[in-house]
């Protein structure tokens, strides 16, 4: 599912830019990582041709993604992988720790894994209190077909301040008529 969702996010990132960028804003870039190198290579091969001249940057680890991107969306098989990608060696936490305090507080993590609620809360708390990054738990419904067509439904949980950040999934989804969001309080 992650590949289809990444393709839609990539298309949205570069939609309408046609190589023209507002010089007062950072040039849009899209950072990708997959632990399975052939999947990453296939994604890059398919999309760097479609978006020639755009910045589609492969990272060598989750920590590398964290050093290069301010909004990070993960879609993982289970809570075990969430723990590994976020908290393990060369994980997102390690990458965020290398950032300035300002960059840490601007970092938004959006995890779309359908996993264990308690694990999501644990990881979000660690990311907030140990490195200062906000995290949203946003499991999806719609399967691989929904990811490819851009028709997923997100069940979004987390602190409201993260949910309404200008770089949040919420703002992305507002501009996509086929995405649906349902916000819930993860602490209830």
PDB file of N, CA, C and O in Angstrom, residues 4-64:
ATOM      1  N   UNK A   4       1.682   2.843  -3.557  1.00  0.00           N
ATOM      2  CA  UNK A   4       0.604   3.599  -4.188  1.00  0.00           C
ATOM      3  C   UNK A   4       0.375   4.938  -3.509  1.00  0.00           C
ATOM      4  O   UNK A   4       0.157   5.963  -4.159  1.00  0.00           O
ATOM      5  N   UNK A   5       0.447   4.920  -2.180  1.00  0.00           N
ATOM      6  CA  UNK A   5       0.266   6.163  -1.436  1.00  0.00           C
ATOM      7  C   UNK A   5       1.415   7.132  -1.717  1.00  0.00           C
ATOM      8  O   UNK A   5       1.191   8.334  -1.917  1.00  0.00           O
ATOM      9  N   UNK A   6       2.643   6.610  -1.760  1.00  0.00           N
ATOM     10  CA  UNK A   6       3.800   7.460  -2.062  1.00  0.00           C
ATOM     11  C   UNK A   6       3.669   8.071  -3.453  1.00  0.00           C
ATOM     12  O   UNK A   6       3.979   9.254  -3.650  1.00  0.00           O
ATOM     13  N   UNK A   7       3.198   7.294  -4.413  1.00  0.00           N
ATOM     14  CA  UNK A   7       3.028   7.810  -5.778  1.00  0.00           C
ATOM     15  C   UNK A   7       2.014   8.951  -5.792  1.00  0.00           C
ATOM     16  O   UNK A   7       2.235   9.982  -6.447  1.00  0.00           O
ATOM     17  N   UNK A   8       0.913   8.801  -5.065  1.00  0.00           N
ATOM     18  CA  UNK A   8      -0.082   9.878  -5.000  1.00  0.00           C
ATOM     19  C   UNK A   8       0.454  11.102  -4.285  1.00  0.00           C
ATOM     20  O   UNK A   8       0.201  12.234  -4.704  1.00  0.00           O
ATOM     21  N   UNK A   9       1.191  10.904  -3.201  1.00  0.00           N
ATOM     22  CA  UNK A   9       1.802  12.041  -2.501  1.00  0.00           C
ATOM     23  C   UNK A   9       2.815  12.753  -3.399  1.00  0.00           C
ATOM     24  O   UNK A   9       2.882  13.983  -3.418  1.00  0.00           O
ATOM     25  N   UNK A  10       3.585  11.987  -4.144  1.00  0.00           N
ATOM     26  CA  UNK A  10       4.545  12.566  -5.082  1.00  0.00           C
ATOM     27  C   UNK A  10       3.822  13.398  -6.139  1.00  0.00           C
ATOM     28  O   UNK A  10       4.208  14.536  -6.418  1.00  0.00           O
ATOM     29  N   UNK A  11       2.774  12.827  -6.721  1.00  0.00           N
ATOM     30  CA  UNK A  11       2.014  13.557  -7.740  1.00  0.00           C
ATOM     31  C   UNK A  11       1.464  14.859  -7.168  1.00  0.00           C
ATOM     32  O   UNK A  11       1.500  15.902  -7.828  1.00  0.00           O
ATOM     33  N   UNK A  12       0.979  14.830  -5.929  1.00  0.00           N
ATOM     34  CA  UNK A  12       0.436  16.030  -5.306  1.00  0.00           C
ATOM     35  C   UNK A  12       1.546  17.046  -5.015  1.00  0.00           C
ATOM     36  O   UNK A  12       1.350  18.249  -5.184  1.00  0.00           O
ATOM     37  N   UNK A  13       2.708  16.563  -4.601  1.00  0.00           N
ATOM     38  CA  UNK A  13       3.826  17.455  -4.307  1.00  0.00           C
ATOM     39  C   UNK A  13       4.209  18.272  -5.534  1.00  0.00           C
ATOM     40  O   UNK A  13       4.482  19.468  -5.439  1.00  0.00           O
ATOM     41  N   UNK A  14       4.219  17.627  -6.694  1.00  0.00           N
ATOM     42  CA  UNK A  14       4.681  18.303  -7.902  1.00  0.00           C
ATOM     43  C   UNK A  14       3.553  18.756  -8.826  1.00  0.00           C
ATOM     44  O   UNK A  14       3.813  19.314  -9.882  1.00  0.00           O
ATOM     45  N   UNK A  15       2.311  18.551  -8.449  1.00  0.00           N
ATOM     46  CA  UNK A  15       1.184  18.931  -9.303  1.00  0.00           C
ATOM     47  C   UNK A  15       1.205  20.417  -9.597  1.00  0.00           C
ATOM     48  O   UNK A  15       1.307  21.249  -8.703  1.00  0.00           O
ATOM     49  N   UNK A  16       1.141  20.743 -10.873  1.00  0.00           N
ATOM     50  CA  UNK A  16       1.052  22.139 -11.281  1.00  0.00           C
ATOM     51  C   UNK A  16       2.335  22.937 -11.174  1.00  0.00           C
ATOM     52  O   UNK A  16       2.339  24.108 -11.504  1.00  0.00           O
ATOM     53  N   UNK A  17       3.433  22.330 -10.711  1.00  0.00           N
ATOM     54  CA  UNK A  17       4.654  23.121 -10.562  1.00  0.00           C
ATOM     55  C   UNK A  17       5.337  23.358 -11.896  1.00  0.00           C
ATOM     56  O   UNK A  17       5.941  24.394 -12.087  1.00  0.00           O
ATOM     57  N   UNK A  18       5.276  22.413 -12.813  1.00  0.00           N
ATOM     58  CA  UNK A  18       5.850  22.534 -14.148  1.00  0.00           C
ATOM     59  C   UNK A  18       7.234  23.177 -14.133  1.00  0.00           C
ATOM     60  O   UNK A  18       7.592  23.967 -14.997  1.00  0.00           O
ATOM     61  N   UNK A  19       8.016  22.855 -13.111  1.00  0.00           N
ATOM     62  CA  UNK A  19       9.373  23.367 -13.027  1.00  0.00           C
ATOM     63  C   UNK A  19       9.479  24.788 -12.509  1.00  0.00           C
ATOM     64  O   UNK A  19      10.562  25.321 -12.372  1.00  0.00           O
ATOM     65  N   UNK A  20       8.342  25.432 -12.229  1.00  0.00           N
ATOM     66  CA  UNK A  20       8.349  26.806 -11.748  1.00  0.00           C
ATOM     67  C   UNK A  20       8.131  26.817 -10.238  1.00  0.00           C
ATOM     68  O   UNK A  20       7.178  26.220  -9.751  1.00  0.00           O
ATOM     69  N   UNK A  21       8.983  27.501  -9.515  1.00  0.00           N
ATOM     70  CA  UNK A  21       8.884  27.536  -8.069  1.00  0.00           C
ATOM     71  C   UNK A  21       8.898  28.972  -7.585  1.00  0.00           C
ATOM     72  O   UNK A  21       9.581  29.824  -8.141  1.00  0.00           O
ATOM     73  N   UNK A  22       8.131  29.237  -6.557  1.00  0.00           N
ATOM     74  CA  UNK A  22       8.116  30.545  -5.916  1.00  0.00           C
ATOM     75  C   UNK A  22       9.454  30.699  -5.197  1.00  0.00           C
ATOM     76  O   UNK A  22       9.756  29.935  -4.274  1.00  0.00           O
ATOM     77  N   UNK A  23      10.290  31.672  -5.591  1.00  0.00           N
ATOM     78  CA  UNK A  23      11.615  31.812  -4.983  1.00  0.00           C
ATOM     79  C   UNK A  23      11.574  32.130  -3.482  1.00  0.00           C
ATOM     80  O   UNK A  23      12.551  31.940  -2.784  1.00  0.00           O
ATOM     81  N   UNK A  24      10.426  32.601  -2.984  1.00  0.00           N
ATOM     82  CA  UNK A  24      10.332  32.898  -1.555  1.00  0.00           C
ATOM     83  C   UNK A  24      10.047  31.645  -0.722  1.00  0.00           C
ATOM     84  O   UNK A  24      10.066  31.699   0.499  1.00  0.00           O
ATOM     85  N   UNK A  25       9.768  30.525  -1.394  1.00  0.00           N
ATOM     86  CA  UNK A  25       9.476  29.270  -0.699  1.00  0.00           C
ATOM     87  C   UNK A  25      10.534  28.239  -1.054  1.00  0.00           C
ATOM     88  O   UNK A  25      11.141  28.303  -2.128  1.00  0.00           O
ATOM     89  N   UNK A  26      10.748  27.266  -0.166  1.00  0.00           N
ATOM     90  CA  UNK A  26      11.698  26.207  -0.510  1.00  0.00           C
ATOM     91  C   UNK A  26      11.218  25.420  -1.729  1.00  0.00           C
ATOM     92  O   UNK A  26      10.017  25.215  -1.903  1.00  0.00           O
ATOM     93  N   UNK A  27      12.163  25.022  -2.565  1.00  0.00           N
ATOM     94  CA  UNK A  27      11.834  24.202  -3.726  1.00  0.00           C
ATOM     95  C   UNK A  27      11.288  22.860  -3.228  1.00  0.00           C
ATOM     96  O   UNK A  27      11.890  22.241  -2.353  1.00  0.00           O
ATOM     97  N   UNK A  28      10.141  22.425  -3.745  1.00  0.00           N
ATOM     98  CA  UNK A  28       9.590  21.162  -3.270  1.00  0.00           C
ATOM     99  C   UNK A  28      10.524  19.993  -3.586  1.00  0.00           C
ATOM    100  O   UNK A  28      11.132  19.939  -4.653  1.00  0.00           O
ATOM    101  N   UNK A  29      10.630  19.094  -2.635  1.00  0.00           N
ATOM    102  CA  UNK A  29      11.420  17.879  -2.814  1.00  0.00           C
ATOM    103  C   UNK A  29      10.637  16.724  -2.220  1.00  0.00           C
ATOM    104  O   UNK A  29       9.773  16.920  -1.360  1.00  0.00           O
ATOM    105  N   UNK A  30      10.931  15.548  -2.668  1.00  0.00           N
ATOM    106  CA  UNK A  30      10.252  14.344  -2.201  1.00  0.00           C
ATOM    107  C   UNK A  30      11.333  13.339  -1.842  1.00  0.00           C
ATOM    108  O   UNK A  30      12.124  12.940  -2.698  1.00  0.00           O
ATOM    109  N   UNK A  31      11.386  12.959  -0.582  1.00  0.00           N
ATOM    110  CA  UNK A  31      12.408  12.034  -0.089  1.00  0.00           C
ATOM    111  C   UNK A  31      11.767  10.666   0.073  1.00  0.00           C
ATOM    112  O   UNK A  31      10.690  10.553   0.671  1.00  0.00           O
ATOM    113  N   UNK A  32      12.414   9.626  -0.448  1.00  0.00           N
ATOM    114  CA  UNK A  32      11.858   8.267  -0.363  1.00  0.00           C
ATOM    115  C   UNK A  32      12.872   7.298   0.235  1.00  0.00           C
ATOM    116  O   UNK A  32      14.081   7.460   0.065  1.00  0.00           O
ATOM    117  N   UNK A  33      12.338   6.320   0.937  1.00  0.00           N
ATOM    118  CA  UNK A  33      13.164   5.249   1.488  1.00  0.00           C
ATOM    119  C   UNK A  33      12.317   3.981   1.547  1.00  0.00           C
ATOM    120  O   UNK A  33      11.139   4.020   1.878  1.00  0.00           O
ATOM    121  N   UNK A  34      12.940   2.869   1.230  1.00  0.00           N
ATOM    122  CA  UNK A  34      12.336   1.552   1.412  1.00  0.00           C
ATOM    123  C   UNK A  34      13.463   0.611   1.797  1.00  0.00           C
ATOM    124  O   UNK A  34      14.533   0.635   1.179  1.00  0.00           O
ATOM    125  N   UNK A  35      13.237  -0.188   2.824  1.00  0.00           N
ATOM    126  CA  UNK A  35      14.258  -1.141   3.266  1.00  0.00           C
ATOM    127  C   UNK A  35      14.551  -2.178   2.191  1.00  0.00           C
ATOM    128  O   UNK A  35      15.633  -2.754   2.156  1.00  0.00           O
ATOM    129  N   UNK A  36      13.604  -2.386   1.299  1.00  0.00           N
ATOM    130  CA  UNK A  36      13.764  -3.338   0.207  1.00  0.00           C
ATOM    131  C   UNK A  36      14.241  -2.558  -1.024  1.00  0.00           C
ATOM    132  O   UNK A  36      13.464  -1.897  -1.708  1.00  0.00           O
ATOM    133  N   UNK A  37      15.554  -2.608  -1.275  1.00  0.00           N
ATOM    134  CA  UNK A  37      16.179  -1.787  -2.327  1.00  0.00           C
ATOM    135  C   UNK A  37      15.526  -1.939  -3.703  1.00  0.00           C
ATOM    136  O   UNK A  37      15.352  -0.936  -4.403  1.00  0.00           O
ATOM    137  N   UNK A  38      15.148  -3.152  -4.150  1.00  0.00           N
ATOM    138  CA  UNK A  38      14.504  -3.245  -5.469  1.00  0.00           C
ATOM    139  C   UNK A  38      13.202  -2.432  -5.561  1.00  0.00           C
ATOM    140  O   UNK A  38      12.916  -1.851  -6.596  1.00  0.00           O
ATOM    141  N   UNK A  39      12.431  -2.370  -4.473  1.00  0.00           N
ATOM    142  CA  UNK A  39      11.201  -1.568  -4.488  1.00  0.00           C
ATOM    143  C   UNK A  39      11.525  -0.079  -4.601  1.00  0.00           C
ATOM    144  O   UNK A  39      10.877   0.650  -5.353  1.00  0.00           O
ATOM    145  N   UNK A  40      12.537   0.363  -3.877  1.00  0.00           N
ATOM    146  CA  UNK A  40      12.966   1.761  -3.950  1.00  0.00           C
ATOM    147  C   UNK A  40      13.451   2.097  -5.354  1.00  0.00           C
ATOM    148  O   UNK A  40      13.068   3.116  -5.934  1.00  0.00           O
ATOM    149  N   UNK A  41      14.281   1.228  -5.914  1.00  0.00           N
ATOM    150  CA  UNK A  41      14.807   1.461  -7.259  1.00  0.00           C
ATOM    151  C   UNK A  41      13.696   1.513  -8.309  1.00  0.00           C
ATOM    152  O   UNK A  41      13.726   2.341  -9.215  1.00  0.00           O
ATOM    153  N   UNK A  42      12.708   0.629  -8.170  1.00  0.00           N
ATOM    154  CA  UNK A  42      11.590   0.627  -9.117  1.00  0.00           C
ATOM    155  C   UNK A  42      10.796   1.935  -9.001  1.00  0.00           C
ATOM    156  O   UNK A  42      10.436   2.540 -10.011  1.00  0.00           O
ATOM    157  N   UNK A  43      10.533   2.369  -7.767  1.00  0.00           N
ATOM    158  CA  UNK A  43       9.804   3.626  -7.553  1.00  0.00           C
ATOM    159  C   UNK A  43      10.565   4.787  -8.189  1.00  0.00           C
ATOM    160  O   UNK A  43       9.994   5.610  -8.899  1.00  0.00           O
ATOM    161  N   UNK A  44      11.863   4.857  -7.925  1.00  0.00           N
ATOM    162  CA  UNK A  44      12.681   5.943  -8.484  1.00  0.00           C
ATOM    163  C   UNK A  44      12.692   5.894 -10.008  1.00  0.00           C
ATOM    164  O   UNK A  44      12.562   6.928 -10.673  1.00  0.00           O
ATOM    165  N   UNK A  45      12.850   4.701 -10.568  1.00  0.00           N
ATOM    166  CA  UNK A  45      12.887   4.549 -12.019  1.00  0.00           C
ATOM    167  C   UNK A  45      11.582   5.032 -12.655  1.00  0.00           C
ATOM    168  O   UNK A  45      11.598   5.749 -13.658  1.00  0.00           O
ATOM    169  N   UNK A  46      10.475   4.653 -12.069  1.00  0.00           N
ATOM    170  CA  UNK A  46       9.175   5.036 -12.628  1.00  0.00           C
ATOM    171  C   UNK A  46       8.921   6.537 -12.508  1.00  0.00           C
ATOM    172  O   UNK A  46       8.374   7.153 -13.408  1.00  0.00           O
ATOM    173  N   UNK A  47       9.322   7.122 -11.390  1.00  0.00           N
ATOM    174  CA  UNK A  47       8.900   8.495 -11.122  1.00  0.00           C
ATOM    175  C   UNK A  47       9.929   9.557 -11.463  1.00  0.00           C
ATOM    176  O   UNK A  47       9.548  10.701 -11.719  1.00  0.00           O
ATOM    177  N   UNK A  48      11.207   9.233 -11.508  1.00  0.00           N
ATOM    178  CA  UNK A  48      12.174  10.271 -11.891  1.00  0.00           C
ATOM    179  C   UNK A  48      12.043  10.594 -13.373  1.00  0.00           C
ATOM    180  O   UNK A  48      12.281  11.727 -13.783  1.00  0.00           O
ATOM    181  N   UNK A  49      11.626   9.625 -14.172  1.00  0.00           N
ATOM    182  CA  UNK A  49      11.373   9.907 -15.592  1.00  0.00           C
ATOM    183  C   UNK A  49      10.137  10.791 -15.747  1.00  0.00           C
ATOM    184  O   UNK A  49      10.126  11.713 -16.560  1.00  0.00           O
ATOM    185  N   UNK A  50       9.107  10.507 -14.971  1.00  0.00           N
ATOM    186  CA  UNK A  50       7.862  11.274 -15.065  1.00  0.00           C
ATOM    187  C   UNK A  50       8.041  12.709 -14.573  1.00  0.00           C
ATOM    188  O   UNK A  50       7.350  13.612 -15.028  1.00  0.00           O
ATOM    189  N   UNK A  51       8.967  12.897 -13.641  1.00  0.00           N
ATOM    190  CA  UNK A  51       9.190  14.221 -13.065  1.00  0.00           C
ATOM    191  C   UNK A  51      10.642  14.641 -13.253  1.00  0.00           C
ATOM    192  O   UNK A  51      11.309  15.036 -12.302  1.00  0.00           O
ATOM    193  N   UNK A  52      11.114  14.569 -14.460  1.00  0.00           N
ATOM    194  CA  UNK A  52      12.498  14.950 -14.766  1.00  0.00           C
ATOM    195  C   UNK A  52      12.755  16.373 -14.289  1.00  0.00           C
ATOM    196  O   UNK A  52      11.936  17.269 -14.474  1.00  0.00           O
ATOM    197  N   UNK A  53      13.892  16.566 -13.629  1.00  0.00           N
ATOM    198  CA  UNK A  53      14.271  17.881 -13.141  1.00  0.00           C
ATOM    199  C   UNK A  53      13.716  18.223 -11.769  1.00  0.00           C
ATOM    200  O   UNK A  53      14.070  19.238 -11.191  1.00  0.00           O
ATOM    201  N   UNK A  54      12.833  17.390 -11.244  1.00  0.00           N
ATOM    202  CA  UNK A  54      12.294  17.605  -9.898  1.00  0.00           C
ATOM    203  C   UNK A  54      13.199  16.891  -8.899  1.00  0.00           C
ATOM    204  O   UNK A  54      13.914  15.955  -9.240  1.00  0.00           O
ATOM    205  N   UNK A  55      13.159  17.304  -7.665  1.00  0.00           N
ATOM    206  CA  UNK A  55      13.978  16.687  -6.628  1.00  0.00           C
ATOM    207  C   UNK A  55      13.258  15.506  -5.992  1.00  0.00           C
ATOM    208  O   UNK A  55      12.422  15.682  -5.098  1.00  0.00           O
ATOM    209  N   UNK A  56      13.560  14.303  -6.464  1.00  0.00           N
ATOM    210  CA  UNK A  56      13.106  13.058  -5.851  1.00  0.00           C
ATOM    211  C   UNK A  56      14.368  12.426  -5.294  1.00  0.00           C
ATOM    212  O   UNK A  56      15.223  11.956  -6.037  1.00  0.00           O
ATOM    213  N   UNK A  57      14.492  12.452  -3.973  1.00  0.00           N
ATOM    214  CA  UNK A  57      15.747  12.130  -3.312  1.00  0.00           C
ATOM    215  C   UNK A  57      15.643  10.796  -2.576  1.00  0.00           C
ATOM    216  O   UNK A  57      14.812  10.667  -1.672  1.00  0.00           O
ATOM    217  N   UNK A  58      16.481   9.826  -2.925  1.00  0.00           N
ATOM    218  CA  UNK A  58      16.489   8.579  -2.148  1.00  0.00           C
ATOM    219  C   UNK A  58      17.307   8.764  -0.872  1.00  0.00           C
ATOM    220  O   UNK A  58      18.367   9.372  -0.886  1.00  0.00           O
ATOM    221  N   UNK A  59      16.804   8.250   0.225  1.00  0.00           N
ATOM    222  CA  UNK A  59      17.539   8.274   1.492  1.00  0.00           C
ATOM    223  C   UNK A  59      18.098   6.879   1.745  1.00  0.00           C
ATOM    224  O   UNK A  59      17.553   5.887   1.271  1.00  0.00           O
ATOM    225  N   UNK A  60      19.168   6.812   2.517  1.00  0.00           N
ATOM    226  CA  UNK A  60      19.812   5.522   2.789  1.00  0.00           C
ATOM    227  C   UNK A  60      19.288   4.849   4.051  1.00  0.00           C
ATOM    228  O   UNK A  60      19.641   3.710   4.331  1.00  0.00           O
ATOM    229  N   UNK A  61      18.444   5.561   4.804  1.00  0.00           N
ATOM    230  CA  UNK A  61      17.903   5.016   6.052  1.00  0.00           C
ATOM    231  C   UNK A  61      16.758   5.910   6.514  1.00  0.00           C
ATOM    232  O   UNK A  61      16.616   7.038   6.034  1.00  0.00           O
ATOM    233  N   UNK A  62      15.969   5.444   7.495  1.00  0.00           N
ATOM    234  CA  UNK A  62      14.968   6.344   8.069  1.00  0.00           C
ATOM    235  C   UNK A  62      15.601   7.600   8.676  1.00  0.00           C
ATOM    236  O   UNK A  62      15.036   8.690   8.557  1.00  0.00           O
ATOM    237  N   UNK A  63      16.774   7.461   9.297  1.00  0.00           N
ATOM    238  CA  UNK A  63      17.464   8.644   9.845  1.00  0.00           C
ATOM    239  C   UNK A  63      17.770   9.639   8.725  1.00  0.00           C
ATOM    240  O   UNK A  63      17.638  10.854   8.908  1.00  0.00           O
ATOM    241  N   UNK A  64      18.160   9.138   7.562  1.00  0.00           N
ATOM    242  CA  UNK A  64      18.417   9.998   6.414  1.00  0.00           C
ATOM    243  C   UNK A  64      17.174  10.745   5.964  1.00  0.00           C
ATOM    244  O   UNK A  64      17.242  11.923   5.607  1.00  0.00           O
TER     245      UNK A  64
END
